[in-house]
PDB file of C-alpha atoms in Angstrom:
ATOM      1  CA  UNK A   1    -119.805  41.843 -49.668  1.00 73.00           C
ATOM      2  CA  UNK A   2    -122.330  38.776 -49.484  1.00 81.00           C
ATOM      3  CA  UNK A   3    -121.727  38.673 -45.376  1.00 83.00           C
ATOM      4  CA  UNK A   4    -122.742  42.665 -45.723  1.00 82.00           C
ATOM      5  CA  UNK A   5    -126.016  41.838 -47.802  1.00 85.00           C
ATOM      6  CA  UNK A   6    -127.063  38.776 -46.256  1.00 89.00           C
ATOM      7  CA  UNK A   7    -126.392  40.898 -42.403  1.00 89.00           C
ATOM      8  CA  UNK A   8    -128.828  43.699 -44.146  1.00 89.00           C
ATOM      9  CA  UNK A   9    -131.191  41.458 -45.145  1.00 92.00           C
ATOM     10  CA  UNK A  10    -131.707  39.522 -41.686  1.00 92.00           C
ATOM     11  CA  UNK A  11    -131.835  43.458 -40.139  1.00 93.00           C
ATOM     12  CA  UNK A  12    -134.466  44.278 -42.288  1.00 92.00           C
ATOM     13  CA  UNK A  13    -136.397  40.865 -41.787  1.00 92.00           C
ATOM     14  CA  UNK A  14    -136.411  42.004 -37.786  1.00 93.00           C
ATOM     15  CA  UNK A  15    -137.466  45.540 -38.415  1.00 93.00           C
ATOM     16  CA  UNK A  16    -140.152  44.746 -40.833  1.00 92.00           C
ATOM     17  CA  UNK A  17    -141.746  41.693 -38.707  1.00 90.00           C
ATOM     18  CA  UNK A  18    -141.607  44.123 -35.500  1.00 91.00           C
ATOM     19  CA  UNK A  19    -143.080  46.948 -37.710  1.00 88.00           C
ATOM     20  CA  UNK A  20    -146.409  45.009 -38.890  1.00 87.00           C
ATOM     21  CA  UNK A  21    -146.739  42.660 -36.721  1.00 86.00           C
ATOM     22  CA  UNK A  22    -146.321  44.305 -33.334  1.00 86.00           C
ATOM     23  CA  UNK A  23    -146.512  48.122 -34.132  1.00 84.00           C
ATOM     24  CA  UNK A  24    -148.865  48.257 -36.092  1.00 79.00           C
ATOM     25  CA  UNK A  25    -151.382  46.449 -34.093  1.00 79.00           C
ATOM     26  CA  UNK A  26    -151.241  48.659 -31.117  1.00 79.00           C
ATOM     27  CA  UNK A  27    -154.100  50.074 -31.167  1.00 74.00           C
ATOM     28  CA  UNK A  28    -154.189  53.272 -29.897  1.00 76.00           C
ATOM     29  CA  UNK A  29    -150.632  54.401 -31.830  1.00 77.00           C
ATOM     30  CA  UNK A  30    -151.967  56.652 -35.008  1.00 83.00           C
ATOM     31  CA  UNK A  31    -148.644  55.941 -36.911  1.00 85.00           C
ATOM     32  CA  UNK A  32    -146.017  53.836 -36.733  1.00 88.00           C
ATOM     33  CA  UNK A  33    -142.209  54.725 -37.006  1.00 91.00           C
ATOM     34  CA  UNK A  34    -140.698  53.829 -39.877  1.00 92.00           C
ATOM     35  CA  UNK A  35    -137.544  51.763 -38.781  1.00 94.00           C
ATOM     36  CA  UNK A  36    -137.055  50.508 -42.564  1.00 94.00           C
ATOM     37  CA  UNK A  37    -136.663  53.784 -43.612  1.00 95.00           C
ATOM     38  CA  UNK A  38    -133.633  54.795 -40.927  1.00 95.00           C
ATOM     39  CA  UNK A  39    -132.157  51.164 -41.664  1.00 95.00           C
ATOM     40  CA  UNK A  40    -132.024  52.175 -45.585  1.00 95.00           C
ATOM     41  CA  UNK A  41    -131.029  55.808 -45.009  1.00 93.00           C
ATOM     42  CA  UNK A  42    -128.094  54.267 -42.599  1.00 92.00           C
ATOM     43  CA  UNK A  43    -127.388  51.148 -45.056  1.00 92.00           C
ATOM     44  CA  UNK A  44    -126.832  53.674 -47.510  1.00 92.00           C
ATOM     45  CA  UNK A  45    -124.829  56.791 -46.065  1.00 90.00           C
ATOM     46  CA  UNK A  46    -122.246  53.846 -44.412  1.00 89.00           C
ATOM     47  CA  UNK A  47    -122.076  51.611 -47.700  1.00 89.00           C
ATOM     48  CA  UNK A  48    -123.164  53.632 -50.515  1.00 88.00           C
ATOM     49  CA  UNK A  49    -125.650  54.479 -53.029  1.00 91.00           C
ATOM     50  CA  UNK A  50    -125.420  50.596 -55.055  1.00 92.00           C
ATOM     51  CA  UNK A  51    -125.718  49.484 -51.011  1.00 90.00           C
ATOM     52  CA  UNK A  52    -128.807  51.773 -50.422  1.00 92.00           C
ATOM     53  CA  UNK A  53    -130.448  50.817 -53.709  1.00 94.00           C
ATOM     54  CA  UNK A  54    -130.100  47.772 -52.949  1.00 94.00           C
ATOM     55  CA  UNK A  55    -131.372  47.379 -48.784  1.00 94.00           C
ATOM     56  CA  UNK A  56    -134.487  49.867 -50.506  1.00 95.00           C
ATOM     57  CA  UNK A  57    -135.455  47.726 -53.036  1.00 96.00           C
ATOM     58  CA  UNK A  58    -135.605  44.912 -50.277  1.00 94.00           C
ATOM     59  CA  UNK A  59    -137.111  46.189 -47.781  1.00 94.00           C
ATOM     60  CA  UNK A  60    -140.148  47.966 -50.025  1.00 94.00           C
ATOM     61  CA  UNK A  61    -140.599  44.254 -50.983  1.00 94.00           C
ATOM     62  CA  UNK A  62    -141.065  43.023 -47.453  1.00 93.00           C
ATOM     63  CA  UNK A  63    -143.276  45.669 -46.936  1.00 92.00           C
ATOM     64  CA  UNK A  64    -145.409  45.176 -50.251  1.00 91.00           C
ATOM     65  CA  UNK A  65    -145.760  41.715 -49.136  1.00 90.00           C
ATOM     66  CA  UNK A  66    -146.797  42.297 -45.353  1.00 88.00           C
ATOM     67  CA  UNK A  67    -148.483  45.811 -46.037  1.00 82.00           C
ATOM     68  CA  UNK A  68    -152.103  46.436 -47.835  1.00 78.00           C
ATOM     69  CA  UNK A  69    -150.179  48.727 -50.118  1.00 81.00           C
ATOM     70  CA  UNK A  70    -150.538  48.531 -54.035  1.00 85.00           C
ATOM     71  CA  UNK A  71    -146.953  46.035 -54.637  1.00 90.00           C
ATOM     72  CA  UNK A  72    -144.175  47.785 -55.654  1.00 90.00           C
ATOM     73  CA  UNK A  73    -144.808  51.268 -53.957  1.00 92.00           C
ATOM     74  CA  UNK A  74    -142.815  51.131 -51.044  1.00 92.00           C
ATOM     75  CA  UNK A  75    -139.857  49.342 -53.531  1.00 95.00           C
ATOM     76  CA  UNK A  76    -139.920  51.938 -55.434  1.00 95.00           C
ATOM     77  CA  UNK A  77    -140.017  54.867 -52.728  1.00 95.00           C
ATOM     78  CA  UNK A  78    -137.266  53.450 -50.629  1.00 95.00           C
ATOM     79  CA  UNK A  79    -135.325  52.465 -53.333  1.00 96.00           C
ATOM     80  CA  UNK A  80    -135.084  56.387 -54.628  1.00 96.00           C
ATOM     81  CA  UNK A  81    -134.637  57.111 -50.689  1.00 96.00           C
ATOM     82  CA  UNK A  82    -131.372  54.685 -50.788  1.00 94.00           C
ATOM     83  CA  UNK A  83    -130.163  56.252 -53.741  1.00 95.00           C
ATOM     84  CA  UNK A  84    -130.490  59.619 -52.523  1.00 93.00           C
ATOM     85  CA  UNK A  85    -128.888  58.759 -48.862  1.00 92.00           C
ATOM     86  CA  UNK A  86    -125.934  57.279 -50.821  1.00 90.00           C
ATOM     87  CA  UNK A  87    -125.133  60.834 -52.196  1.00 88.00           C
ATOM     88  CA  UNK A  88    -123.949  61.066 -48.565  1.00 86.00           C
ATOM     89  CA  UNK A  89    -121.481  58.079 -48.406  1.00 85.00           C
ATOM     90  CA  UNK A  90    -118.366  58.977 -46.780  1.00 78.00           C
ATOM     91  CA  UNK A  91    -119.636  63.047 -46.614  1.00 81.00           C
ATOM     92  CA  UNK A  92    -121.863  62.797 -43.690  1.00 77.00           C
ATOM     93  CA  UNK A  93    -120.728  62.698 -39.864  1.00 78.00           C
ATOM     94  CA  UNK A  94    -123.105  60.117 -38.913  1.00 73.00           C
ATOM     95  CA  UNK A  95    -121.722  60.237 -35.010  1.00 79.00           C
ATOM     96  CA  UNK A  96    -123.320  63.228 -34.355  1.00 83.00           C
ATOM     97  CA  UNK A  97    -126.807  63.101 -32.978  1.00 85.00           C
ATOM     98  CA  UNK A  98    -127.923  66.371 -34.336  1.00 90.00           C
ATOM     99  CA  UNK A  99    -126.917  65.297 -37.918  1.00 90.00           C
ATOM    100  CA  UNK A 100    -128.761  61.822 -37.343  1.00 91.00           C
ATOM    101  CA  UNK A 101    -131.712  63.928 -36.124  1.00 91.00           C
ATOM    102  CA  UNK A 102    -131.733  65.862 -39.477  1.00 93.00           C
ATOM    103  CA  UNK A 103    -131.085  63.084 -41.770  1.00 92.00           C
ATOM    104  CA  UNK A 104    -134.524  61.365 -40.135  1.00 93.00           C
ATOM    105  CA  UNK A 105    -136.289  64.564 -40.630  1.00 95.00           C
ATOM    106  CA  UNK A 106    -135.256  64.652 -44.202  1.00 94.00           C
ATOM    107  CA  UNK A 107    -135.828  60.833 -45.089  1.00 94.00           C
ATOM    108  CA  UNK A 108    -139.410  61.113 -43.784  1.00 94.00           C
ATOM    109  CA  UNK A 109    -140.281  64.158 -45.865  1.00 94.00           C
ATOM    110  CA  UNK A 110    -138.351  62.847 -48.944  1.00 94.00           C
ATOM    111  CA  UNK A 111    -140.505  59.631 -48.108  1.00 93.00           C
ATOM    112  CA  UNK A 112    -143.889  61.906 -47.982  1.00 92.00           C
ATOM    113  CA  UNK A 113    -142.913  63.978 -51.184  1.00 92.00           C
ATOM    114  CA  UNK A 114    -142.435  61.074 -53.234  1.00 93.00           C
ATOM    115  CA  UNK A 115    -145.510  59.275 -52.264  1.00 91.00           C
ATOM    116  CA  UNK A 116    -147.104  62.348 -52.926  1.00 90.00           C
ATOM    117  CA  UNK A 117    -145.608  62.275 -56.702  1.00 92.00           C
ATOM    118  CA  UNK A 118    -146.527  58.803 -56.940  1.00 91.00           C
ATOM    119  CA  UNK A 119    -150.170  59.567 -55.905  1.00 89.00           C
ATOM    120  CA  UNK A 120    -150.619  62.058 -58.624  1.00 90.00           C
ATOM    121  CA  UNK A 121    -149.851  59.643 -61.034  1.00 89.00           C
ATOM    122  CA  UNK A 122    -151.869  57.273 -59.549  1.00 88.00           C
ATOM    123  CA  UNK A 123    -154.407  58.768 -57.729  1.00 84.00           C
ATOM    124  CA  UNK A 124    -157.227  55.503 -57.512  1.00 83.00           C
ATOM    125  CA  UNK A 125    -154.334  53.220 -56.340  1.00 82.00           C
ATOM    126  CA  UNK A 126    -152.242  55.321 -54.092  1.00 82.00           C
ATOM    127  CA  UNK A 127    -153.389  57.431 -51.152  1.00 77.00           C
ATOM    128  CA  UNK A 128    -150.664  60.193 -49.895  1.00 78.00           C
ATOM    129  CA  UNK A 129    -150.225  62.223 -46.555  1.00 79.00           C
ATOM    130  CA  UNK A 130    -152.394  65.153 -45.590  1.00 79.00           C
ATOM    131  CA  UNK A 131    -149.256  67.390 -44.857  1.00 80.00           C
ATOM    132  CA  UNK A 132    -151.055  69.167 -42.238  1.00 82.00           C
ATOM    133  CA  UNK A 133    -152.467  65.886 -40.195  1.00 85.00           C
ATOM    134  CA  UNK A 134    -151.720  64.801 -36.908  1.00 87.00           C
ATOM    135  CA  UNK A 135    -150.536  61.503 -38.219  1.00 87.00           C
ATOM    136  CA  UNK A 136    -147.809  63.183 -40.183  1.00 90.00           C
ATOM    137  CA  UNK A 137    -146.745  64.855 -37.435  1.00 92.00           C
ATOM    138  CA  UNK A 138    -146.433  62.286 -35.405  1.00 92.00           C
ATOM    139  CA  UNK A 139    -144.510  60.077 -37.990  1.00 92.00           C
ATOM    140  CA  UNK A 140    -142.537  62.888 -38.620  1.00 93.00           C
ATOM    141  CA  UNK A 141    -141.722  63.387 -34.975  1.00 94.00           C
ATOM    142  CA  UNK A 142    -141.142  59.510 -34.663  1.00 94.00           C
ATOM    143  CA  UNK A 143    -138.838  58.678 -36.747  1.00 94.00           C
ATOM    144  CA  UNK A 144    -136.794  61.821 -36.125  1.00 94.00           C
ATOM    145  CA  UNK A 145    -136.469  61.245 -32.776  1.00 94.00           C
ATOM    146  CA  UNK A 146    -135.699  57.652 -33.153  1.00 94.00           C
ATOM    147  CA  UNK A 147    -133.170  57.845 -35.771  1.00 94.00           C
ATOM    148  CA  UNK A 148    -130.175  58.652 -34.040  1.00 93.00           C
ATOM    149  CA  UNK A 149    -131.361  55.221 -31.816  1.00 94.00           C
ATOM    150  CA  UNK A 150    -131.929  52.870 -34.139  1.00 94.00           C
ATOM    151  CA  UNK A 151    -128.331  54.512 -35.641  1.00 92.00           C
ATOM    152  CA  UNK A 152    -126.582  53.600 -32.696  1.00 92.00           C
ATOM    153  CA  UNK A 153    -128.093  50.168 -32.469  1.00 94.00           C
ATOM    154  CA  UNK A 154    -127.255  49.680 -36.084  1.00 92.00           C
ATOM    155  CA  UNK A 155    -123.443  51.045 -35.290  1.00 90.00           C
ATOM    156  CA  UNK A 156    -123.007  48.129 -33.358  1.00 90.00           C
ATOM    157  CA  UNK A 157    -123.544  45.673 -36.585  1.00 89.00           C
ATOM    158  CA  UNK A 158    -120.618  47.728 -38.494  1.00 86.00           C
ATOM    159  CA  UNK A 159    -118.706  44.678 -38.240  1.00 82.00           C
ATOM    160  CA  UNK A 160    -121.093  42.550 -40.054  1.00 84.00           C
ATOM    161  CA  UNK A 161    -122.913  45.198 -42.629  1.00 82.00           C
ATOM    162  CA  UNK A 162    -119.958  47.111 -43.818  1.00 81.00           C
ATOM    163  CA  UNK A 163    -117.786  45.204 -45.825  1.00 77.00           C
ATOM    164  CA  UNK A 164    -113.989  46.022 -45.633  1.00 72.00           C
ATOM    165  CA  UNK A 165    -112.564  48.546 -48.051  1.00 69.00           C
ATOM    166  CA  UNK A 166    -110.114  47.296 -50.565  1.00 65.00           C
ATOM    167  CA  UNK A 167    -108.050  49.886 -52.378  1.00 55.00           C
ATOM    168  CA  UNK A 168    -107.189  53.442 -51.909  1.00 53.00           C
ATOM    169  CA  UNK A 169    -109.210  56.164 -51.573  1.00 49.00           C
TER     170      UNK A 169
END
């Protein structure tokens, strides 16, 4: 289980460094896609929802610290998005491309909607999505076209993030 954690971690280390420092510097790219969000949404449908919690918490951190964001926003976002992709644990065909493609579609508007919740409680501190922006769109078109890809990249790591199963099921 600590190989598992310690293999997330060091995946979410490389996203997160290739997110802010290289993405979002190009200059001429209106949004970014959000690889941290497919690596927690994948983390959590192959491991569960303690496994998603878990890879959310940590990578909202990493984010806090590299992003301008008020701290503990993105922890708590993709920590709810971890727990929610866990519902899916051992439910969801996660071979199929089309189901990858929805489950990136989903995550990035279960992402939106719950920065949006966060903003109305907040409203000085946190700044949402306009729904109908290009930005959004193009996040939104991003990440679900890139999710069954960085899925596929992250199958090949089974061996090191998913730890073996003990027990009957």
């Amino acid at each position: 289980m600590i190989k598992s954690y310690l293999s997330s971690f060091l995946i979410l280390l490389v996203f997160v460094l290739i997110e802010t420092a290289l993405l979002s510097n190009i200059f001429f790219l209106p949004a970014i896609p959000d690889f941290l969000l497919i690596c927690v949404l994948y983390f959590s449908i192959r491991n569960g929802q303690v496994a998603g919690e878990i890879t959310g918490f940590v990578s909202g951190l990493l984010l806090d610290f590299l992003s301008g964001s008020p701290f503990g926003l993105n922890s708590l976002i993709r920590t709810a998005i971890g727990f929610l992709g866990g519902y899916f644990h051992r439910m969801m065909n996660y071979e199929s491309f089309f189901v990858n493609f929805i489950a990136g579609f989903c995550a990035t508007i279960a992402k939106v909607l719950l920065i949006y919740l966060v903003s109305l409680l907040f409203p000085n501190y946190v700044n949402s999505y306009h729904i109908f922006s290009s930005v959004f769109a193009l996040e939104l078109g991003m990440n679900t076209l890139l999710c069954p890809l960085v899925i596929k990249l992250l199958k090949s790591f089974d061996s090191f993030i998913v730890p073996p199963r003990r027990g009957i099921d």
